[in-house]
PDB file of C-alpha atoms in Angstrom:
ATOM      1  CA  VAL L   1     -13.453 -64.163   4.260  1.00 91.00           C
ATOM      2  CA  GLN L   2     -14.485 -60.563   3.598  1.00 94.00           C
ATOM      3  CA  LEU L   3     -17.848 -58.812   3.817  1.00 96.00           C
ATOM      4  CA  GLN L   4     -18.385 -55.758   1.637  1.00 96.00           C
ATOM      5  CA  ALA L   5     -21.324 -53.524   2.524  1.00 96.00           C
ATOM      6  CA  SER L   6     -22.783 -50.906   0.221  1.00 96.00           C
ATOM      7  CA  GLY L   7     -25.883 -48.812  -0.386  1.00 97.00           C
ATOM      8  CA  GLY L   8     -25.731 -46.203   2.338  1.00 96.00           C
ATOM      9  CA  GLY L   9     -26.294 -42.527   1.728  1.00 97.00           C
ATOM     10  CA  LEU L  10     -28.367 -39.471   2.498  1.00 97.00           C
ATOM     11  CA  VAL L  11     -32.147 -39.782   2.321  1.00 97.00           C
ATOM     12  CA  GLN L  12     -35.042 -37.613   3.424  1.00 97.00           C
ATOM     13  CA  PRO L  13     -37.405 -38.729   6.177  1.00 98.00           C
ATOM     14  CA  GLY L  14     -39.978 -41.107   4.753  1.00 98.00           C
ATOM     15  CA  GLY L  15     -37.615 -42.240   2.033  1.00 98.00           C
ATOM     16  CA  SER L  16     -36.087 -45.629   1.269  1.00 98.00           C
ATOM     17  CA  LEU L  17     -32.669 -47.192   0.899  1.00 98.00           C
ATOM     18  CA  ARG L  18     -31.454 -50.701   0.147  1.00 98.00           C
ATOM     19  CA  LEU L  19     -28.260 -51.954   1.721  1.00 98.00           C
ATOM     20  CA  SER L  20     -26.291 -54.888   0.366  1.00 98.00           C
ATOM     21  CA  CYS L  21     -23.538 -56.971   1.893  1.00 98.00           C
ATOM     22  CA  ALA L  22     -21.616 -59.572  -0.082  1.00 97.00           C
ATOM     23  CA  ALA L  23     -19.390 -62.228   1.432  1.00 96.00           C
ATOM     24  CA  SER L  24     -16.373 -63.497  -0.463  1.00 92.00           C
ATOM     25  CA  GLY L  25     -13.427 -65.770   0.110  1.00 91.00           C
ATOM     26  CA  SER L  26     -12.957 -69.398   1.048  1.00 85.00           C
ATOM     27  CA  ILE L  27     -16.490 -70.128   2.218  1.00 87.00           C
ATOM     28  CA  PHE L  28     -17.778 -73.608   2.872  1.00 88.00           C
ATOM     29  CA  SER L  29     -21.203 -72.413   3.983  1.00 91.00           C
ATOM     30  CA  ILE L  30     -22.932 -69.398   5.526  1.00 94.00           C
ATOM     31  CA  TYR L  31     -25.403 -69.707   8.356  1.00 96.00           C
ATOM     32  CA  ASP L  32     -27.045 -66.584   9.808  1.00 96.00           C
ATOM     33  CA  MET L  33     -26.553 -63.174   8.204  1.00 97.00           C
ATOM     34  CA  GLY L  34     -27.746 -59.862   9.515  1.00 98.00           C
ATOM     35  CA  TRP L  35     -27.324 -56.225  10.364  1.00 98.00           C
ATOM     36  CA  TYR L  36     -26.452 -54.086  13.346  1.00 98.00           C
ATOM     37  CA  ARG L  37     -26.223 -50.319  13.509  1.00 98.00           C
ATOM     38  CA  GLN L  38     -24.438 -47.725  15.594  1.00 98.00           C
ATOM     39  CA  ALA L  39     -25.706 -44.186  15.901  1.00 96.00           C
ATOM     40  CA  PRO L  40     -23.383 -41.346  16.933  1.00 91.00           C
ATOM     41  CA  GLY L  41     -22.674 -41.527  20.641  1.00 93.00           C
ATOM     42  CA  LYS L  42     -24.606 -44.765  21.102  1.00 96.00           C
ATOM     43  CA  GLN L  43     -23.822 -48.434  21.424  1.00 97.00           C
ATOM     44  CA  ARG L  44     -24.147 -50.791  18.500  1.00 97.00           C
ATOM     45  CA  GLU L  45     -27.646 -52.270  18.344  1.00 98.00           C
ATOM     46  CA  TYR L  46     -29.234 -55.213  16.609  1.00 98.00           C
ATOM     47  CA  VAL L  47     -31.370 -54.518  13.543  1.00 98.00           C
ATOM     48  CA  ALA L  48     -32.306 -57.758  11.783  1.00 98.00           C
ATOM     49  CA  ALA L  49     -31.143 -61.277  10.989  1.00 98.00           C
ATOM     50  CA  ILE L  50     -31.941 -64.053   8.533  1.00 98.00           C
ATOM     51  CA  THR L  51     -31.113 -67.744   8.667  1.00 97.00           C
ATOM     52  CA  SER L  52     -29.825 -69.795   5.763  1.00 94.00           C
ATOM     53  CA  GLY L  53     -33.358 -71.141   5.394  1.00 94.00           C
ATOM     54  CA  GLY L  54     -34.885 -67.677   5.177  1.00 95.00           C
ATOM     55  CA  SER L  55     -36.346 -67.219   8.657  1.00 97.00           C
ATOM     56  CA  THR L  56     -36.169 -63.604   9.720  1.00 98.00           C
ATOM     57  CA  ASN L  57     -36.108 -61.607  12.926  1.00 98.00           C
ATOM     58  CA  TYR L  58     -36.272 -57.861  13.516  1.00 98.00           C
ATOM     59  CA  ALA L  59     -35.678 -55.357  16.241  1.00 98.00           C
ATOM     60  CA  VAL L  60     -38.884 -53.737  17.458  1.00 98.00           C
ATOM     61  CA  ALA L  61     -37.724 -50.320  16.246  1.00 97.00           C
ATOM     62  CA  VAL L  62     -37.620 -51.435  12.600  1.00 98.00           C
ATOM     63  CA  THR L  63     -40.399 -54.022  12.433  1.00 98.00           C
ATOM     64  CA  GLY L  64     -42.814 -53.214   9.641  1.00 97.00           C
ATOM     65  CA  ARG L  65     -40.423 -50.784   7.965  1.00 98.00           C
ATOM     66  CA  PHE L  66     -37.302 -52.845   7.207  1.00 98.00           C
ATOM     67  CA  THR L  67     -37.088 -56.124   5.309  1.00 98.00           C
ATOM     68  CA  ILE L  68     -34.085 -58.419   5.367  1.00 98.00           C
ATOM     69  CA  SER L  69     -33.464 -60.926   2.584  1.00 98.00           C
ATOM     70  CA  ARG L  70     -30.595 -62.919   1.136  1.00 97.00           C
ATOM     71  CA  ASP L  71     -29.421 -64.511  -2.065  1.00 96.00           C
ATOM     72  CA  ASN L  72     -27.531 -67.668  -1.158  1.00 94.00           C
ATOM     73  CA  THR L  73     -26.213 -68.054  -4.699  1.00 94.00           C
ATOM     74  CA  LYS L  74     -24.441 -64.711  -4.316  1.00 95.00           C
ATOM     75  CA  ASN L  75     -23.582 -64.979  -0.591  1.00 95.00           C
ATOM     76  CA  THR L  76     -25.330 -61.642  -0.199  1.00 97.00           C
ATOM     77  CA  VAL L  77     -27.689 -60.199   2.389  1.00 98.00           C
ATOM     78  CA  TYR L  78     -29.921 -57.192   1.779  1.00 98.00           C
ATOM     79  CA  LEU L  79     -31.713 -54.714   4.008  1.00 98.00           C
ATOM     80  CA  GLN L  80     -34.593 -52.839   2.421  1.00 98.00           C
ATOM     81  CA  MET L  81     -35.328 -49.809   4.563  1.00 98.00           C
ATOM     82  CA  ASN L  82     -38.592 -47.944   4.041  1.00 98.00           C
ATOM     83  CA  SER L  83     -40.289 -45.085   5.884  1.00 98.00           C
ATOM     84  CA  LEU L  84     -36.930 -43.978   7.197  1.00 98.00           C
ATOM     85  CA  LYS L  85     -36.789 -41.739  10.239  1.00 98.00           C
ATOM     86  CA  PRO L  86     -34.051 -39.409  11.504  1.00 97.00           C
ATOM     87  CA  GLU L  87     -33.452 -41.854  14.364  1.00 96.00           C
ATOM     88  CA  ASP L  88     -32.430 -44.486  11.796  1.00 98.00           C
ATOM     89  CA  THR L  89     -29.307 -42.439  11.112  1.00 98.00           C
ATOM     90  CA  ALA L  90     -26.337 -44.675  11.892  1.00 98.00           C
ATOM     91  CA  VAL L  91     -23.479 -46.680  10.493  1.00 98.00           C
ATOM     92  CA  TYR L  92     -24.934 -50.036   9.473  1.00 98.00           C
ATOM     93  CA  TYR L  93     -22.758 -53.117   9.857  1.00 98.00           C
ATOM     94  CA  CYS L  94     -23.479 -56.463   8.278  1.00 98.00           C
ATOM     95  CA  TYR L  95     -22.330 -59.774   9.695  1.00 98.00           C
ATOM     96  CA  ALA L  96     -22.293 -63.391   8.637  1.00 97.00           C
ATOM     97  CA  VAL L  97     -21.745 -66.625  10.497  1.00 96.00           C
ATOM     98  CA  VAL L  98     -19.422 -68.424   8.126  1.00 93.00           C
ATOM     99  CA  ASP L  99     -17.967 -71.889   8.032  1.00 91.00           C
ATOM    100  CA  ASP L 100     -14.557 -71.524   6.394  1.00 86.00           C
ATOM    101  CA  PHE L 101     -13.592 -74.855   7.973  1.00 88.00           C
ATOM    102  CA  ARG L 102     -14.400 -73.409  11.364  1.00 90.00           C
ATOM    103  CA  VAL L 103     -17.551 -71.475  12.231  1.00 91.00           C
ATOM    104  CA  ARG L 104     -16.920 -67.809  12.969  1.00 93.00           C
ATOM    105  CA  TYR L 105     -18.533 -64.384  12.847  1.00 95.00           C
ATOM    106  CA  PHE L 106     -17.313 -61.982  10.185  1.00 96.00           C
ATOM    107  CA  TRP L 107     -18.201 -58.284   9.981  1.00 97.00           C
ATOM    108  CA  GLY L 108     -18.433 -55.806   7.155  1.00 96.00           C
ATOM    109  CA  GLN L 109     -16.810 -52.378   7.256  1.00 93.00           C
ATOM    110  CA  GLY L 110     -20.021 -50.418   7.786  1.00 93.00           C
ATOM    111  CA  THR L 111     -22.023 -48.124   5.560  1.00 97.00           C
ATOM    112  CA  LEU L 112     -23.390 -44.758   6.696  1.00 98.00           C
ATOM    113  CA  VAL L 113     -27.094 -44.024   6.460  1.00 98.00           C
ATOM    114  CA  THR L 114     -28.150 -40.440   7.117  1.00 98.00           C
ATOM    115  CA  VAL L 115     -31.830 -39.551   7.311  1.00 98.00           C
ATOM    116  CA  SER L 116     -32.278 -35.808   7.196  1.00 96.00           C
ATOM    117  CA  SER L 117     -34.228 -33.112   5.426  1.00 94.00           C
TER     118      SER L 117
END
């Protein structure tokens, strides 16, 4: 199973970006999917998660600005990021809880988001 993240880049404060993360491989089913991020010099922190049924959860720091969604037909999770702030600058990592005949966490390679003027 592989997760491929995309959509990062450079954006000005107040701008928007949409991250995508597609899972591929021998997948029986996918349970939770979500995002973490790691800023320079800091520990990785939770951003948002979504269940297979569409229930969502967000970190306080991004609530009201970020929206997580998924397309189960494409095994893809999205993170719409609005009103971006310089403190959102980080490498964003997606994850998925996948049943490929045993239930495990898989991680994407990370995509860099830089918020700067």
